[in-house]
Coordinates of C-alpha atoms and ligand atoms in Angstrom, one line a residue:
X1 CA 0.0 0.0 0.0
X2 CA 1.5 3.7 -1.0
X3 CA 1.9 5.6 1.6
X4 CA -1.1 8.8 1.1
X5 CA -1.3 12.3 2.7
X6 CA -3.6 15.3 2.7
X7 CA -0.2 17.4 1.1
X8 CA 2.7 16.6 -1.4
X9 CA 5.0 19.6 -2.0
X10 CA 7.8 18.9 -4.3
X11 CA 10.7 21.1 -3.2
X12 CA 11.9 21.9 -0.4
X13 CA 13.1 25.5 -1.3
X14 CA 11.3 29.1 0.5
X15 CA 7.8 28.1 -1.8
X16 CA 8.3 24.4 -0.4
X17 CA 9.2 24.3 2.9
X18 CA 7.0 27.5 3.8
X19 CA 4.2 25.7 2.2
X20 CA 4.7 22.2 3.7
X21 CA 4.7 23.7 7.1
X22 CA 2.0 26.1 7.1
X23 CA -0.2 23.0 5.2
X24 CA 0.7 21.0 8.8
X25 CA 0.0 23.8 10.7
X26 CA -3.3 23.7 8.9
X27 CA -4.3 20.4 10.3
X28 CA -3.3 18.5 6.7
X29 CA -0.9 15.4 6.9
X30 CA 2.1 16.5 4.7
X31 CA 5.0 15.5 2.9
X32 CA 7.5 17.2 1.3
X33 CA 10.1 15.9 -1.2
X34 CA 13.3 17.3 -2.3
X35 CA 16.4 15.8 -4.3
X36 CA 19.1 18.6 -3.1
X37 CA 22.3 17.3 -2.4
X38 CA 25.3 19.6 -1.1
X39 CA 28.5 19.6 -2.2
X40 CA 29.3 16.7 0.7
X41 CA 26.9 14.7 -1.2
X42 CA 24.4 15.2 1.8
X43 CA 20.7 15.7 1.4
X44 CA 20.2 19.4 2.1
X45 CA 17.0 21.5 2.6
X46 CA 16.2 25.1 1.9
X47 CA 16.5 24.7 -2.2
X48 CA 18.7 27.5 -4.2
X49 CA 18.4 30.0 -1.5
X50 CA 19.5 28.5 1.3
X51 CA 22.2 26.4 -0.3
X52 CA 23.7 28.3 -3.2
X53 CA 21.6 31.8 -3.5
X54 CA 20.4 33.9 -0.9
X55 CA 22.0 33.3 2.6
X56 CA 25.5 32.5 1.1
X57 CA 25.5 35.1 -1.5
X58 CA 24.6 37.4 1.7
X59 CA 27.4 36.3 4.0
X60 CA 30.1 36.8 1.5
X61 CA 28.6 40.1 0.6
X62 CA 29.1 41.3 4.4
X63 CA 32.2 39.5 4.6
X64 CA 33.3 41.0 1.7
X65 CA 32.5 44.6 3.0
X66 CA 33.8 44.6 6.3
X67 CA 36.9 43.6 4.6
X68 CA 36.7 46.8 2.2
X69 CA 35.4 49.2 5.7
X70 CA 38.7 47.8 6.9
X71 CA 41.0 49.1 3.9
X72 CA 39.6 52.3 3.0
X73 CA 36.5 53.5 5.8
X74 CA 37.8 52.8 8.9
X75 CA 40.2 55.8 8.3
X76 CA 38.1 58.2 8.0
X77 CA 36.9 57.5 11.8
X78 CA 40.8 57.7 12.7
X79 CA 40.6 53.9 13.2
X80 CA 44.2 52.3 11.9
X81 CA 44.5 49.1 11.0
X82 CA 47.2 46.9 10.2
X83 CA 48.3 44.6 7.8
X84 CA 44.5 43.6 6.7
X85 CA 44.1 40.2 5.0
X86 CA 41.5 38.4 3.8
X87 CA 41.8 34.7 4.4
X88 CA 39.2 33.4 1.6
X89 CA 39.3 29.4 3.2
X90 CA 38.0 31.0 6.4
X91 CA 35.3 33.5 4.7
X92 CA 33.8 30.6 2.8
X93 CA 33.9 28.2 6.2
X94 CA 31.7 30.9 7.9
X95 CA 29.6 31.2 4.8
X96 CA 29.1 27.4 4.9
X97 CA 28.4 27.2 8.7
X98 CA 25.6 29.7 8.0
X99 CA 24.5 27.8 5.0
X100 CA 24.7 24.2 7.0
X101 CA 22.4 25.9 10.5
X102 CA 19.9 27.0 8.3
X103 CA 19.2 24.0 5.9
X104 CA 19.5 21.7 9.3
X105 CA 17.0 24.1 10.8
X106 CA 14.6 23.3 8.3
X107 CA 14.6 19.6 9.0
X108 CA 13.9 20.8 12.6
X109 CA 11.1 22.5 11.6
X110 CA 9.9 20.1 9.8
X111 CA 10.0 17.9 13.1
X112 CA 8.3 20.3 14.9
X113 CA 5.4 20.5 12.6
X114 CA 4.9 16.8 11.7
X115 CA 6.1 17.3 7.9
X116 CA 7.4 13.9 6.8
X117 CA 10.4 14.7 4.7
X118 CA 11.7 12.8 1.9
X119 CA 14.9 12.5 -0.3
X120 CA 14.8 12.2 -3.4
X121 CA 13.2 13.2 -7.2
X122 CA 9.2 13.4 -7.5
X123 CA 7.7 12.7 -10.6
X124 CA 3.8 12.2 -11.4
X125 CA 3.2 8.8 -12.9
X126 CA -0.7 9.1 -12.5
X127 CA -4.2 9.9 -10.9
X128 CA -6.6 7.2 -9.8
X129 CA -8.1 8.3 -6.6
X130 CA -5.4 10.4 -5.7
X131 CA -2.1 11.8 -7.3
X132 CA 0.7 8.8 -7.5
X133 CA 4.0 10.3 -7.3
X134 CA 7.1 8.4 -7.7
X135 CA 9.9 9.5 -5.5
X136 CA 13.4 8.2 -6.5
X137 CA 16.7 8.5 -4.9
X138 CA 19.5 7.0 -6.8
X139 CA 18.4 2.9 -6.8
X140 CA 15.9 3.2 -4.7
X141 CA 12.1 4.4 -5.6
X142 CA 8.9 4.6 -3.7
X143 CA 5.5 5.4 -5.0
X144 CA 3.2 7.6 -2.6
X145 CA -0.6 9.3 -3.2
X146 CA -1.7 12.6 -2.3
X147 CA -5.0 14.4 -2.3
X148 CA -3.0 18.2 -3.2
X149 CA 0.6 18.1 -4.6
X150 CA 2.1 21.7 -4.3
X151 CA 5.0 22.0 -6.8
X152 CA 7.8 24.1 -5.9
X153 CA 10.4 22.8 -8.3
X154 CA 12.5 26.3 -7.8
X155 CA 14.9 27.0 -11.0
X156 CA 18.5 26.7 -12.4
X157 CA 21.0 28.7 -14.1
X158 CA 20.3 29.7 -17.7
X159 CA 23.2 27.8 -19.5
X160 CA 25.1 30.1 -22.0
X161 CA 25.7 27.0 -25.1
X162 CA 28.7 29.4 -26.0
X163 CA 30.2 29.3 -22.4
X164 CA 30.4 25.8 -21.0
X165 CA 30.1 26.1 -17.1
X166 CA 32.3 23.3 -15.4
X167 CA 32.5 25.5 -12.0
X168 CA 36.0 25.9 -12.2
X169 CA 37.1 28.4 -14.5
X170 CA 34.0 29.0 -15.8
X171 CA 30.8 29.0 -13.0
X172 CA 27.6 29.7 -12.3
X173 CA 26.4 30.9 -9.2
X174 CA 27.3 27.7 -7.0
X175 CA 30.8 27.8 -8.0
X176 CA 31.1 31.7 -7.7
X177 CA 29.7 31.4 -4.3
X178 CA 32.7 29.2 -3.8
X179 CA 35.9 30.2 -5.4
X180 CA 38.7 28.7 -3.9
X181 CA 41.1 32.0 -4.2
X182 CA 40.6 35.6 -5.4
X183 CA 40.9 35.9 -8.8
X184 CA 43.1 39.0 -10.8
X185 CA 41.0 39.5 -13.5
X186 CA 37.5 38.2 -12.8
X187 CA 34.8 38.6 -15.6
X188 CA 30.9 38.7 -15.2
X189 CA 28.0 37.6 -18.2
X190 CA 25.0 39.4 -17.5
X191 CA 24.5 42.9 -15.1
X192 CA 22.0 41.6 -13.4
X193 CA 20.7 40.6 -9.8
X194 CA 23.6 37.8 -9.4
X195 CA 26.3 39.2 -11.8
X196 CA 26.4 42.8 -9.9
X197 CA 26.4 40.8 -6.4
X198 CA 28.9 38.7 -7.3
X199 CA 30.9 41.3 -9.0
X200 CA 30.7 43.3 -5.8
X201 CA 32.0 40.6 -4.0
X202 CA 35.2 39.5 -5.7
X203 CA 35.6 43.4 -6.7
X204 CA 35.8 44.1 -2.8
X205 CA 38.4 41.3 -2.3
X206 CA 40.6 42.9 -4.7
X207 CA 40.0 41.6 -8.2
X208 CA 39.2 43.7 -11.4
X209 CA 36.0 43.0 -12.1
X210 CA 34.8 43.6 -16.1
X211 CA 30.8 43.0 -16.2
X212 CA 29.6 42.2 -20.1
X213 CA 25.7 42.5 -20.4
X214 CA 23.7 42.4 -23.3
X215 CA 21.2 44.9 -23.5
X216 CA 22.4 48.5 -24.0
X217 CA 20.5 50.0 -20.8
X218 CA 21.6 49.2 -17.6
X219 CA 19.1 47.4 -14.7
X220 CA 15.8 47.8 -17.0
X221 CA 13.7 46.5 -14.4
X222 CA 14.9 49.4 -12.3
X223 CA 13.3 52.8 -11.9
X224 CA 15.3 54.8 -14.7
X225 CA 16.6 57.5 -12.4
X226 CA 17.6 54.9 -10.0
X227 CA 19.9 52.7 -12.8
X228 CA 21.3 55.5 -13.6
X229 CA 22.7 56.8 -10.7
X230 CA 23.5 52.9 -9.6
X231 CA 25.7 52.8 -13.2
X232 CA 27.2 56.0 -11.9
X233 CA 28.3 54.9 -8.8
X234 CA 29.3 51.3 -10.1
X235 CA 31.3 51.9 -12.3
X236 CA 33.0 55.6 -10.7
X237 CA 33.3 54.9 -7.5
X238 CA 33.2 50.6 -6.8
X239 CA 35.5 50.3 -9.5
X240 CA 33.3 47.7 -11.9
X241 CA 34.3 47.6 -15.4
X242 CA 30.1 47.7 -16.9
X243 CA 30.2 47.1 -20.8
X244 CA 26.7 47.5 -22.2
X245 CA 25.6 46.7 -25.2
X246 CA 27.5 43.4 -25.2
X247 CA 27.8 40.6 -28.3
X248 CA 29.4 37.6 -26.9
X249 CA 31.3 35.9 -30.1
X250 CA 33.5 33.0 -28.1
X251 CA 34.2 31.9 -24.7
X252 CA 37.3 29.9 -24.4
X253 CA 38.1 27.7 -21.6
X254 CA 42.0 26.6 -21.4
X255 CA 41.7 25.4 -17.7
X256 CA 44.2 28.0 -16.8
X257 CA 42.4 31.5 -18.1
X258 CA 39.2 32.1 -20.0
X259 CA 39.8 34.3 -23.1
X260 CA 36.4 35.8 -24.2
X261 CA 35.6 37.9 -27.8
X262 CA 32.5 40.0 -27.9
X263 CA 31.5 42.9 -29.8
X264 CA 30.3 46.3 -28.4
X265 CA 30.5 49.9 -29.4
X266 CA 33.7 50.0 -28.7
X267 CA 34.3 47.4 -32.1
X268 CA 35.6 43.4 -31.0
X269 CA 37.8 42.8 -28.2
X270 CA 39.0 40.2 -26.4
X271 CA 39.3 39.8 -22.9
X272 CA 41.1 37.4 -21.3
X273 CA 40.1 36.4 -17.3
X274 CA 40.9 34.0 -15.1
X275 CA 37.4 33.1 -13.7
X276 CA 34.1 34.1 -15.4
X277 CA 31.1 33.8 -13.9
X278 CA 28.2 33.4 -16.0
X279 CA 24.8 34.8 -14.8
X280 CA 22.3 35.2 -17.4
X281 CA 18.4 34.5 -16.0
X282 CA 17.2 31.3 -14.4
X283 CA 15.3 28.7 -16.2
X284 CA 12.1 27.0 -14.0
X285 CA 12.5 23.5 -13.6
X286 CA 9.4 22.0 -15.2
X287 CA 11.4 18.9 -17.1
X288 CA 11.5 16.3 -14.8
X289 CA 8.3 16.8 -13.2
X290 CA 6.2 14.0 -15.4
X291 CA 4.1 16.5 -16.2
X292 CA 2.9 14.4 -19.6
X293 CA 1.6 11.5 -16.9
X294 CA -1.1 13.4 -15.7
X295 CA -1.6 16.3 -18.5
X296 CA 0.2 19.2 -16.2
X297 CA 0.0 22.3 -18.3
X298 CA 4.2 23.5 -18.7
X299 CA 4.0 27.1 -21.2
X300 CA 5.8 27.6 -24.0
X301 CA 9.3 29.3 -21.4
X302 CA 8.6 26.2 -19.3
X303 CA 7.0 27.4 -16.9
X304 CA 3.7 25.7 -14.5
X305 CA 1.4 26.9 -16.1
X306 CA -1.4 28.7 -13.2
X307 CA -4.0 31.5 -12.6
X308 CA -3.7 34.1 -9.9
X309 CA -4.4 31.5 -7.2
X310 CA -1.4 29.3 -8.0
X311 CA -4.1 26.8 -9.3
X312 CA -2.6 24.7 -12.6
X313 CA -4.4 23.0 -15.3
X314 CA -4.9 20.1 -13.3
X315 CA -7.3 20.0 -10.1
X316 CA -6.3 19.9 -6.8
X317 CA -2.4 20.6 -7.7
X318 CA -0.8 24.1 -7.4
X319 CA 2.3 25.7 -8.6
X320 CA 4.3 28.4 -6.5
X321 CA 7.4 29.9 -6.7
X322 CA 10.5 30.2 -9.3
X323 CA 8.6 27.6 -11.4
X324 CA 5.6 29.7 -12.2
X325 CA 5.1 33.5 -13.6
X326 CA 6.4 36.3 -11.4
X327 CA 9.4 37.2 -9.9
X328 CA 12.0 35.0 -9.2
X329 CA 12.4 35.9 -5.3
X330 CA 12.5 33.9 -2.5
X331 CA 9.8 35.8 -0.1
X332 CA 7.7 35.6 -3.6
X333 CA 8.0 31.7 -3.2
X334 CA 7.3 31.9 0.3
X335 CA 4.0 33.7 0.3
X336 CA 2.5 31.5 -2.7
X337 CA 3.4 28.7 -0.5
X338 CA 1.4 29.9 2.7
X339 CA -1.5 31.3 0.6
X340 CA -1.7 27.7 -1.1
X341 CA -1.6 25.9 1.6
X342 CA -4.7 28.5 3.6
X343 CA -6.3 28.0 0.1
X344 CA -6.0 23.6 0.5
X345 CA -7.1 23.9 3.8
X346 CA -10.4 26.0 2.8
X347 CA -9.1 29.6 4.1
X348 CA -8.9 32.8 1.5
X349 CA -4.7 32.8 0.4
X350 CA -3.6 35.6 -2.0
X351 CA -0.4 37.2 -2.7
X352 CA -0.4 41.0 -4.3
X353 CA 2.5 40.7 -7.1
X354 CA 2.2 44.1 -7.4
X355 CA 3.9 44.7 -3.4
X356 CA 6.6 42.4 -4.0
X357 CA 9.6 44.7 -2.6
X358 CA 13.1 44.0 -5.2
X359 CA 16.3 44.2 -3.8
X360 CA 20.0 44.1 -5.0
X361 CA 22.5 44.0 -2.0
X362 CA 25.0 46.1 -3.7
X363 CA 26.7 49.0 -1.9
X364 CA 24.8 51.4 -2.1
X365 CA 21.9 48.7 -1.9
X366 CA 19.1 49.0 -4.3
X367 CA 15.0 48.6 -3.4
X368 CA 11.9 49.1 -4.8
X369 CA 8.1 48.0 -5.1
X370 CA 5.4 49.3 -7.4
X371 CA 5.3 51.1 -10.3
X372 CA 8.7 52.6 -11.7
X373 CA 8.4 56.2 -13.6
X374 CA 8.6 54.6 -16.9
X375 CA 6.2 52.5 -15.9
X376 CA 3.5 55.4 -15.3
X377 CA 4.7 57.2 -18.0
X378 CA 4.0 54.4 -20.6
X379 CA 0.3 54.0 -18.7
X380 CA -0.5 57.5 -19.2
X381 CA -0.8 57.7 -15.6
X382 CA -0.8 61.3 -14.3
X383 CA 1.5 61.4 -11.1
X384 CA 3.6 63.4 -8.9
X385 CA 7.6 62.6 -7.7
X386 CA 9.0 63.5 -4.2
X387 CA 12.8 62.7 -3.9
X388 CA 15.4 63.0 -1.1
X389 CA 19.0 62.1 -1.5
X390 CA 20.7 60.1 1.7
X391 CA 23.6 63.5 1.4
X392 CA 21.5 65.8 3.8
X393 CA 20.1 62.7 6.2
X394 CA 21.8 62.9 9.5
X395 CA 22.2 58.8 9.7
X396 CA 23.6 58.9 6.4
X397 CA 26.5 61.0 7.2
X398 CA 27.3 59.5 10.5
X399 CA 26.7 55.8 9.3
X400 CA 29.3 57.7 6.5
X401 CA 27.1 56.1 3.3
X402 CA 25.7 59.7 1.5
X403 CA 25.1 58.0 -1.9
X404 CA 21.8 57.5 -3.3
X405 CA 18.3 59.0 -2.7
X406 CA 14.6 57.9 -2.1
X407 CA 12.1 58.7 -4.2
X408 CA 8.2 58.6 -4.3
X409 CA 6.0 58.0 -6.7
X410 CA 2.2 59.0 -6.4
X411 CA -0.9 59.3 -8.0
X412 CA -1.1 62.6 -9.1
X413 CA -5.4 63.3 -8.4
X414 CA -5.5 60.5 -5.3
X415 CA -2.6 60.9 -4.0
X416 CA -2.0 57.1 -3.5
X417 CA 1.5 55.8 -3.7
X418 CA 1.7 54.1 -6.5
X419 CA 5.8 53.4 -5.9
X420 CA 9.0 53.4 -3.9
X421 CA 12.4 54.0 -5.5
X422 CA 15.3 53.6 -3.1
X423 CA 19.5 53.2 -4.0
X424 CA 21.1 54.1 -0.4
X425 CA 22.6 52.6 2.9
X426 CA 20.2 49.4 4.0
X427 CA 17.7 50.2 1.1
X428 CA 17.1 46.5 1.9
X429 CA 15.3 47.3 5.2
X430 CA 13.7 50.6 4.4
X431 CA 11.8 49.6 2.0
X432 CA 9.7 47.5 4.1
X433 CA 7.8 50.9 5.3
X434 CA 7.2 51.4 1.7
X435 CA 5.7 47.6 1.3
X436 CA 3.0 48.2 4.2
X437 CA 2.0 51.6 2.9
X438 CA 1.4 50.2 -0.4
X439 CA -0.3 47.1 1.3
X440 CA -2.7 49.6 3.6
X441 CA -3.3 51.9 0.1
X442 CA -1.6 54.8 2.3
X443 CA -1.4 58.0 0.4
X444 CA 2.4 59.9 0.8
X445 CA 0.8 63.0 2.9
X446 CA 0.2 59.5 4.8
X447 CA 3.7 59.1 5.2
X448 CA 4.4 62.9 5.6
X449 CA 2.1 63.0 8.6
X450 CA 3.7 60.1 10.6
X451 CA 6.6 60.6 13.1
X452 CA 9.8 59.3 12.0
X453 CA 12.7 58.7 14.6
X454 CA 15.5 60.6 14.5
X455 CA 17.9 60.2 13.5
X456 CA 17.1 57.6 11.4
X457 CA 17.5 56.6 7.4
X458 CA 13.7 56.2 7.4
X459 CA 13.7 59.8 7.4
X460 CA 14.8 59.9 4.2
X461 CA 11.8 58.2 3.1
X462 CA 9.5 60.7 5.4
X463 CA 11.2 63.5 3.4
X464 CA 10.9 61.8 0.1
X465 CA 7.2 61.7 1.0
X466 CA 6.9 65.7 1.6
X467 CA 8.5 66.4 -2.0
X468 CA 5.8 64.8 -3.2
X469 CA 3.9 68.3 -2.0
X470 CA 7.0 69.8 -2.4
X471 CA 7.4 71.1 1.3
X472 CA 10.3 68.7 2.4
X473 CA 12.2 70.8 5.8
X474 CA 15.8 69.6 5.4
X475 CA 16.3 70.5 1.4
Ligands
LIG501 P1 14.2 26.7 -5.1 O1 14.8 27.5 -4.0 O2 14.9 26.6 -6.4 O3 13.9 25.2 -4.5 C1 13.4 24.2 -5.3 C2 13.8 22.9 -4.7 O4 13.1 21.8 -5.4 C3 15.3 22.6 -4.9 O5 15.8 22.0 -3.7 C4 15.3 21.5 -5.9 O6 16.5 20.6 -5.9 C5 14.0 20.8 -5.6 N1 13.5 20.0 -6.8 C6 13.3 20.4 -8.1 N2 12.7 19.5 -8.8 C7 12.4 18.5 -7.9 C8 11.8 17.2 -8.1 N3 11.3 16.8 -9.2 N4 11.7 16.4 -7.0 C9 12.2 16.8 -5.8 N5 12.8 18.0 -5.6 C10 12.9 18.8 -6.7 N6 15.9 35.8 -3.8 C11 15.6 36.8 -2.9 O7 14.5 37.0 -2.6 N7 16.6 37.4 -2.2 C12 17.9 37.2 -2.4 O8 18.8 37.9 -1.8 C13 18.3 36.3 -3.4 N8 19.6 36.0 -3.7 C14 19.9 35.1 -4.6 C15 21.2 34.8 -4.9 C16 21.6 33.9 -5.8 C17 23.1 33.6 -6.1 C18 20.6 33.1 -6.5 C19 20.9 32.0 -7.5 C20 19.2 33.3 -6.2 C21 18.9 34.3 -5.3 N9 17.6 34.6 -5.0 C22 17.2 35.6 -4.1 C23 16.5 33.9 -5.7 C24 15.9 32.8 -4.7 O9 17.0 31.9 -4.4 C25 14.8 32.0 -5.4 O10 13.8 32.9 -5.9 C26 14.2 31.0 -4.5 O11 15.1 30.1 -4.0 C27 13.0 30.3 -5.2 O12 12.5 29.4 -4.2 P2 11.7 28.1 -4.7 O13 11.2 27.4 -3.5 O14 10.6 28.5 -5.7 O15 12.7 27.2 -5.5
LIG502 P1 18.9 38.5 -14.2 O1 17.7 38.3 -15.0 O2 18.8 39.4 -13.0 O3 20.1 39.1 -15.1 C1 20.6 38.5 -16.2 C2 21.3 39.5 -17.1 O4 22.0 38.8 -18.1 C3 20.3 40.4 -17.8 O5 20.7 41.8 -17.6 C4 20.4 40.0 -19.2 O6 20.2 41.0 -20.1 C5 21.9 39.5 -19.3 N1 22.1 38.6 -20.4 C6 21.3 37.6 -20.8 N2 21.9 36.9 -21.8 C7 23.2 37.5 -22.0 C8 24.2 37.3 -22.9 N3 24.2 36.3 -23.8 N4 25.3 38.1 -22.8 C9 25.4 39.1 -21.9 N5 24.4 39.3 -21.0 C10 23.3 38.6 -21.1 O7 19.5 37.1 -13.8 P2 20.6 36.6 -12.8 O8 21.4 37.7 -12.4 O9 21.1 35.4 -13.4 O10 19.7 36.2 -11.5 C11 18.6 35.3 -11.7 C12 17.5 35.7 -10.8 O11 17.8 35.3 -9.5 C13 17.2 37.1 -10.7 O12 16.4 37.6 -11.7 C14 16.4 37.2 -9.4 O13 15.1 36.9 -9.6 C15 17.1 36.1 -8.6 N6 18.1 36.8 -7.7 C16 17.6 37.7 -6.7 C17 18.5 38.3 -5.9 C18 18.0 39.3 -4.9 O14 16.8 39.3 -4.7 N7 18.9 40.2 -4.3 C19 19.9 38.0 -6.0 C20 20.3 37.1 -6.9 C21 19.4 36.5 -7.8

């Protein structure tokens, strides 16, 4: 007899664990499956971003900085230090410990909430009754039946057919979370989310960091003003080499060096490096899913194909996270995964896509959610802009990060925000104020009117919100 449950979730990234234990929470017996396997060979839980995206990508990005604060910043507050290293082994063993506490948490919580975990590959090889779903692991297979299957497959690398990734000389973000020395000369594919974290990291260390992206504007999904001044201070004042406008024509891999031709305004060049990391999109994984055995709905990018509820083509089975439309971001997954669950277990789950905040931790970080002034533009929508650069905010200068600015975006007859623009010093956790204002419809006299602390970055935000009416106090 197969073993059945209320709940199968398939993955056990943010979507997939957060699902599988708000599901038991819920009352519903649950399993969740995952096939993730760490570099020890070891089953591991917590998907791309605990393993090889989110937590490790952060710890070497405040490793990274504290090493830089300690070369150049800590000067300025007549702090000397001497003889600053950077030992790389020991950076990456912190960076693992983190990694290895928060996927073994996740079997804990798992404990704690009656989730029966399993290793290994889920695949649908029917429906009578239930859903069967075969889970292998190497030899071994078992065939179980659930009532709901949740798939939270996640995603993977977009492979580059010009540029081979063997994680050695050439990687993708697993091996550039783990590069065993700093490289010289590093190059970058792709100016995006991972390439410009990355970048920052290995730039930081010491190496010179070229970045070769294909389109010829710079963080298009960006507010406009915001890319700009993010280009400015990337390339001026980190130190990144950005080439825009990019035409990759080889990629050659001689185990020592890469040597790369492309095409850009500049005419053909080669570059030689000797690491590249390529980081050019994520692809959902929708292949191995045996989506054919039971009809599951994959579109045409290979994506789940699912409504605004997370509901697929099939009944009874849901799609959340990297595999499906939106996003690709980790408290995106997350929040599909809890209002799936509340919707299995009979309760009203939604998730707005339109107040899902964006970050890139770059120094100076980068955050937004809603519309973007292009955005409104291009919808005719009539609206005002308060801005407030981080230069003139108290915090900023003692905290001794002045780059950047926070601006606001709202409707211009309501009133109502309608977006949040920020590039400054822990953009990352201001923009949360921005999030709930949105969430609560709050209009920005709203957020003039309320008492800030100071002194505080937030009040950047407060002043950003009195531009709006043009009547900020401290510009
Ligand atoms: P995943 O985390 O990809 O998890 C899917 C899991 O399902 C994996 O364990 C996979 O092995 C497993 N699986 C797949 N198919 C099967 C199957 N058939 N059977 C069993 N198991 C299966 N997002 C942020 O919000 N903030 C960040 O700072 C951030 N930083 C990032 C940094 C990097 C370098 C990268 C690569 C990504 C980053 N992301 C970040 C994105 C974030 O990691 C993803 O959006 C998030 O992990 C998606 O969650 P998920 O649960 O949908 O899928
Ligand atoms: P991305 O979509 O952010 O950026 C990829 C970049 O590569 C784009 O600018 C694209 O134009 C460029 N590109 C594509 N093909 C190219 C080519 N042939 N030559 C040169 N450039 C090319 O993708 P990513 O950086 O790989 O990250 C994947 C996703 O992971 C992100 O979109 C994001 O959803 C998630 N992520 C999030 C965070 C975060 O939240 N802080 C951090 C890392 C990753």
């Amino acid at each position: 007899m197969a073993k059945t449950f209320d709940v199968a979730v398939i993955g056990a990234g943010p979507g997939g664990y957060t699902a599988a234990i708000r599901a038991a929470q819920l009352g519903l017996n649950t399993v969740c499956i995952d096939d993730w396997k760490n570099a020890r060979g070891k089953g591991s839980l917590g998907g791309t971003c605990l393993n090889v995206g989110c937590i490790p990508s952060k710890a070497l990005l405040e490793s990274s900085e504290n090493y830089e604060r300690a070369l150049h910043k800590f000067s300025d507050h007549g702090i000397t230090v001497k003889e600053v290293a950077i030992d790389v082994a020991k950076m990456m063993a912190r960076k693992d410990k983190i990694v290895d506490t928060f996927t073994g948490g996740i079997g804990l919580l798992f404990r704690k909430n009656k989730v029966t975990s399993m290793h290994g590959r889920a695949r649908f090889t029917g429906k009578s009754g239930g859903y069967q779903i075969e889970v292998r692991d190497g030899e071994n297979a078992e065939t179980i039946e659930a009532k709901h299957v949740i798939i939270a497959s996640g995603s993977s690398p977009r492979q580059l057919p010009l540029a081979t990734v063997d994680n050695d000389r050439i990687v993708d973000n697993v091996g550039a979370l783990s590069l065993p020395d700093i490289p010289k000369r590093l190059g970058v594919i792709g100016a995006g989310v991972i390439g410009l974290e990355m970048g920052s990291v290995w730039k930081r260390l010491g190496s010179e960091v070229t970045v070769l992206e294909a389109l010829p504007a710079f963080l298009q999904a960006a507010d406009d003003q915001v890319a700009k001044e993010a280009f400015r201070v990337f390339t001026k004042v980190v130190g990144l080499d950005i080439r825009l406008g990019v035409k990759i024509g080889s990629v050659r891999n001689s185990k020592k060096s890469v040597t790369v031709e492309f095409t850009d305004a500049v005419g053909e060049q080669k570059m030689e490096f000797d690491r590249l990391i390529v980081a050019v999109g994520r692809v959902p994984n929708s292949a191995n899913l045996g989506a054919e055995a039971v009809g599951l709905k994959i579109d045409s990018r290979g994506f789940v194909d699912v409504d605004e509820h997370c509901c697929s083509s099939l009944p009874d089975v849901y799609a959340i996270g990297d595999v499906v439309r939106g996003p690709m971001l980790a408290h995106k997954s997350s929040e599909e995964g809890v209002a799936v669950a509340e919707i299995i277990a009979g309760q009203t789950g939604h998730v707005n896509l339109d107040s899902v905040p964006w970050v890139i931790y770059t120094s100076p970080e980068i955050a937004w959610v809603g519309k973007t002034e292009q955005e409104l533009k291009a919808k005719g929508v009539e609206y005002r802009v308060g801005q407030f650069p981080f230069i003139v905010n108290g915090r900023a200068r003692a905290i001794g990060e002045t780059a950047g600015f926070v601006k606001m975006l709202a409707d211009a007859r309501t009133d109502r925000i309608l977006g949040v623009h920020m590039i400054g010093p822990y953009a990352s956790e201001l923009i949360s104020e921005a999030v709930v204002a949105m969430e609560f419809g709050a209009s920005s006299e709203d957020i003039a009117r309320i008492v800030h602390a100071h002194p505080t970055l937030a009040e950047a935000l407060h002043e950003a919100a009195l531009a709006v009416d043009k009547r900020t106090i401290n510009l």
